[in-house]
Amino acid sequence: MEHLLGLLRVRVQRGVNLAIRDVTARTSDPYVVIKMGKQKLKTSVVKKSTNPEWNQDLTLSIADPTLPVNIHVYDKDTFTLDDKMGDAEFEIGPFLEALRVRVQGVPSGTVLSRVQPSRQNCLAEESCIIYTDGQVVQNMCIRLRNVERGELELQLQWIDIPGSRGL
């Protein structure tokens, strides 16, 4: 517990224009796997969709904030290995920096920071870190790599843990 900074809740909202892997049905059965260090979490499978809606929260324990968050999307197959549908990674450093900003008296909806897309971060568009309803959240649209197409929409939220060393 003393090595833990806190928890990062990753809300996997939806996939947009994901690759077709079930060629006969012209669709896919996607799910998302999130890895950070030795942690590995996954969403449920959405059947027959290239634009799946998950809206599922996956929570990572953060001890080393320099580790990247790795994302892999797969197509669930019954009788063969699941097909890869792309991957991405992002750093949580800019989000953690924004958490350190004093937000007392700041109106809900205030943009605390903006992260621009670059070759290093897999962002499809500018990502805003916003103070909303007493929480700091980061909305991001991630462009998948190593695949012909596809994006994921995610939201990050920090959870403090009593007894952790905190930020």
CSV table of C-alpha atoms in Angstrom, one decimal:
chain,number,residue,atom,x,y,z
A,1,MET,CA,0.0,0.0,0.0
A,2,GLU,CA,2.9,2.4,0.8
A,3,HIS,CA,4.2,2.1,-2.8
A,4,LEU,CA,0.8,2.8,-4.3
A,5,LEU,CA,0.0,6.4,-5.6
A,6,GLY,CA,-3.6,5.7,-6.2
A,7,LEU,CA,-6.0,4.2,-8.7
A,8,LEU,CA,-6.6,5.1,-12.4
A,9,ARG,CA,-10.1,4.4,-13.6
A,10,VAL,CA,-10.1,3.9,-17.4
A,11,ARG,CA,-13.6,4.1,-18.8
A,12,VAL,CA,-13.6,2.3,-22.1
A,13,GLN,CA,-16.5,4.1,-23.8
A,14,ARG,CA,-16.7,2.9,-27.4
A,15,GLY,CA,-14.9,1.8,-30.5
A,16,VAL,CA,-15.2,3.7,-33.7
A,17,ASN,CA,-14.9,2.2,-37.2
A,18,LEU,CA,-13.0,-0.8,-36.0
A,19,ALA,CA,-11.5,-3.3,-38.4
A,20,ILE,CA,-13.7,-6.2,-39.8
A,21,ARG,CA,-12.2,-9.5,-38.8
A,22,ASP,CA,-15.2,-11.9,-39.3
A,23,VAL,CA,-15.1,-11.7,-43.1
A,24,THR,CA,-18.2,-13.8,-43.8
A,25,ALA,CA,-20.4,-11.7,-41.5
A,26,ARG,CA,-18.6,-8.4,-42.4
A,27,THR,CA,-18.3,-7.5,-38.7
A,28,SER,CA,-16.3,-8.3,-35.6
A,29,ASP,CA,-16.8,-9.4,-32.0
A,30,PRO,CA,-14.4,-6.9,-30.3
A,31,TYR,CA,-13.1,-6.6,-26.7
A,32,VAL,CA,-10.3,-4.4,-25.2
A,33,VAL,CA,-7.4,-5.5,-23.1
A,34,ILE,CA,-5.6,-2.8,-21.0
A,35,LYS,CA,-2.1,-3.6,-19.6
A,36,MET,CA,0.2,-1.6,-17.4
A,37,GLY,CA,3.2,-3.3,-15.9
A,38,LYS,CA,2.0,-6.7,-14.7
A,39,GLN,CA,-1.6,-5.7,-14.6
A,40,LYS,CA,-4.0,-6.9,-17.3
A,41,LEU,CA,-7.7,-6.0,-17.5
A,42,LYS,CA,-10.3,-6.6,-20.2
A,43,THR,CA,-13.8,-5.5,-21.2
A,44,SER,CA,-16.6,-7.8,-22.2
A,45,VAL,CA,-17.1,-8.9,-25.8
A,46,VAL,CA,-19.5,-6.9,-27.9
A,47,LYS,CA,-21.0,-9.2,-30.5
A,48,LYS,CA,-21.2,-8.3,-34.2
A,49,SER,CA,-20.1,-4.7,-34.1
A,50,THR,CA,-17.4,-2.5,-35.6
A,51,ASN,CA,-18.7,0.5,-33.5
A,52,PRO,CA,-19.1,-1.2,-30.1
A,53,GLU,CA,-20.3,0.6,-26.9
A,54,TRP,CA,-18.7,-0.7,-23.8
A,55,ASN,CA,-19.0,2.1,-21.2
A,56,GLN,CA,-17.0,-0.2,-18.8
A,57,ASP,CA,-14.7,1.0,-16.1
A,58,LEU,CA,-11.3,-0.8,-15.7
A,59,THR,CA,-9.2,0.2,-12.7
A,60,LEU,CA,-5.4,0.1,-12.6
A,61,SER,CA,-3.3,0.4,-9.4
A,62,ILE,CA,-0.7,3.0,-10.0
A,63,ALA,CA,2.7,2.6,-8.3
A,64,ASP,CA,5.0,3.7,-11.2
A,65,PRO,CA,3.4,6.6,-13.1
A,66,THR,CA,6.2,6.4,-15.8
A,67,LEU,CA,4.9,3.1,-17.2
A,68,PRO,CA,2.8,3.5,-20.3
A,69,VAL,CA,-0.8,2.2,-20.5
A,70,ASN,CA,-1.0,-0.4,-23.3
A,71,ILE,CA,-4.2,-1.1,-25.1
A,72,HIS,CA,-5.0,-4.1,-27.4
A,73,VAL,CA,-8.2,-4.7,-29.2
A,74,TYR,CA,-9.1,-8.3,-30.3
A,75,ASP,CA,-11.9,-10.0,-32.2
A,76,LYS,CA,-13.3,-12.9,-30.1
A,77,ASP,CA,-13.2,-16.2,-32.1
A,78,THR,CA,-14.8,-19.5,-30.9
A,79,PHE,CA,-12.6,-22.1,-32.5
A,80,THR,CA,-9.3,-20.2,-33.3
A,81,LEU,CA,-7.0,-17.7,-31.6
A,82,ASP,CA,-8.6,-14.3,-31.2
A,83,ASP,CA,-7.7,-11.9,-34.1
A,84,LYS,CA,-5.7,-8.7,-33.4
A,85,MET,CA,-7.6,-5.5,-34.2
A,86,GLY,CA,-5.0,-3.0,-33.3
A,87,ASP,CA,-3.1,-1.6,-30.4
A,88,ALA,CA,-2.1,1.7,-28.8
A,89,GLU,CA,-0.3,3.2,-25.8
A,90,PHE,CA,-0.4,6.4,-23.9
A,91,GLU,CA,1.4,8.0,-20.9
A,92,ILE,CA,-0.5,9.2,-17.8
A,93,GLY,CA,2.1,11.9,-16.9
A,94,PRO,CA,0.1,14.9,-18.4
A,95,PHE,CA,-3.0,13.7,-16.5
A,96,LEU,CA,-1.2,13.4,-13.2
A,97,GLU,CA,0.4,16.8,-13.7
A,98,ALA,CA,-3.1,18.3,-14.1
A,99,LEU,CA,-4.3,16.6,-10.9
A,100,ARG,CA,-1.7,18.6,-9.0
A,101,VAL,CA,-3.4,21.9,-10.1
A,102,ARG,CA,-5.3,23.6,-7.3
A,103,VAL,CA,-9.0,23.5,-8.3
A,104,GLN,CA,-10.7,25.2,-5.4
A,105,GLY,CA,-13.1,27.8,-6.8
A,106,VAL,CA,-12.7,26.6,-10.3
A,107,PRO,CA,-16.0,26.3,-12.2
A,108,SER,CA,-17.1,22.9,-13.4
A,109,GLY,CA,-16.2,22.4,-17.1
A,110,THR,CA,-12.9,24.3,-16.8
A,111,VAL,CA,-10.2,22.9,-19.1
A,112,LEU,CA,-7.0,22.5,-17.0
A,113,SER,CA,-4.7,21.2,-19.7
A,114,ARG,CA,-4.7,20.1,-23.3
A,115,VAL,CA,-2.6,17.3,-24.8
A,116,GLN,CA,-1.8,17.5,-28.5
A,117,PRO,CA,-1.6,14.5,-30.7
A,118,SER,CA,1.9,13.4,-31.6
A,119,ARG,CA,3.9,10.4,-32.8
A,120,GLN,CA,4.5,9.4,-29.2
A,121,ASN,CA,1.0,9.3,-27.8
A,122,CYS,CA,-1.5,7.6,-30.3
A,123,LEU,CA,-4.0,10.5,-29.8
A,124,ALA,CA,-6.3,10.9,-32.8
A,125,GLU,CA,-7.2,14.5,-31.7
A,126,GLU,CA,-6.5,17.0,-29.0
A,127,SER,CA,-7.3,15.6,-25.5
A,128,CYS,CA,-8.7,17.9,-22.8
A,129,ILE,CA,-8.1,17.4,-19.1
A,130,ILE,CA,-11.2,18.9,-17.5
A,131,TYR,CA,-12.4,19.7,-14.0
A,132,THR,CA,-16.0,18.6,-13.9
A,133,ASP,CA,-18.4,17.9,-11.0
A,134,GLY,CA,-15.6,17.9,-8.4
A,135,GLN,CA,-13.4,15.5,-10.5
A,136,VAL,CA,-10.5,15.9,-12.9
A,137,VAL,CA,-11.1,13.8,-16.0
A,138,GLN,CA,-9.3,13.3,-19.3
A,139,ASN,CA,-11.3,12.5,-22.4
A,140,MET,CA,-9.2,10.9,-25.1
A,141,CYS,CA,-9.7,9.4,-28.6
A,142,ILE,CA,-7.0,6.9,-29.3
A,143,ARG,CA,-6.0,5.9,-32.9
A,144,LEU,CA,-5.2,2.2,-33.1
A,145,ARG,CA,-1.9,1.1,-34.6
A,146,ASN,CA,-0.9,-1.9,-36.6
A,147,VAL,CA,-4.4,-2.2,-38.2
A,148,GLU,CA,-6.1,-0.6,-41.2
A,149,ARG,CA,-8.5,1.5,-39.1
A,150,GLY,CA,-10.2,2.1,-35.8
A,151,GLU,CA,-10.3,4.4,-32.8
A,152,LEU,CA,-11.2,4.0,-29.1
A,153,GLU,CA,-12.8,6.7,-26.9
A,154,LEU,CA,-11.6,6.6,-23.3
A,155,GLN,CA,-12.0,8.6,-20.2
A,156,LEU,CA,-9.4,8.7,-17.3
A,157,GLN,CA,-10.3,9.5,-13.7
A,158,TRP,CA,-8.1,9.4,-10.6
A,159,ILE,CA,-9.1,7.7,-7.4
A,160,ASP,CA,-7.3,8.6,-4.2
A,161,ILE,CA,-6.8,5.7,-1.7
A,162,PRO,CA,-6.6,6.4,2.1
A,163,GLY,CA,-3.2,5.1,3.2
A,164,SER,CA,-1.5,5.4,-0.2
A,165,ARG,CA,1.5,7.8,-0.7
A,166,GLY,CA,-0.6,9.9,-3.1
A,167,LEU,CA,0.5,12.2,-5.8
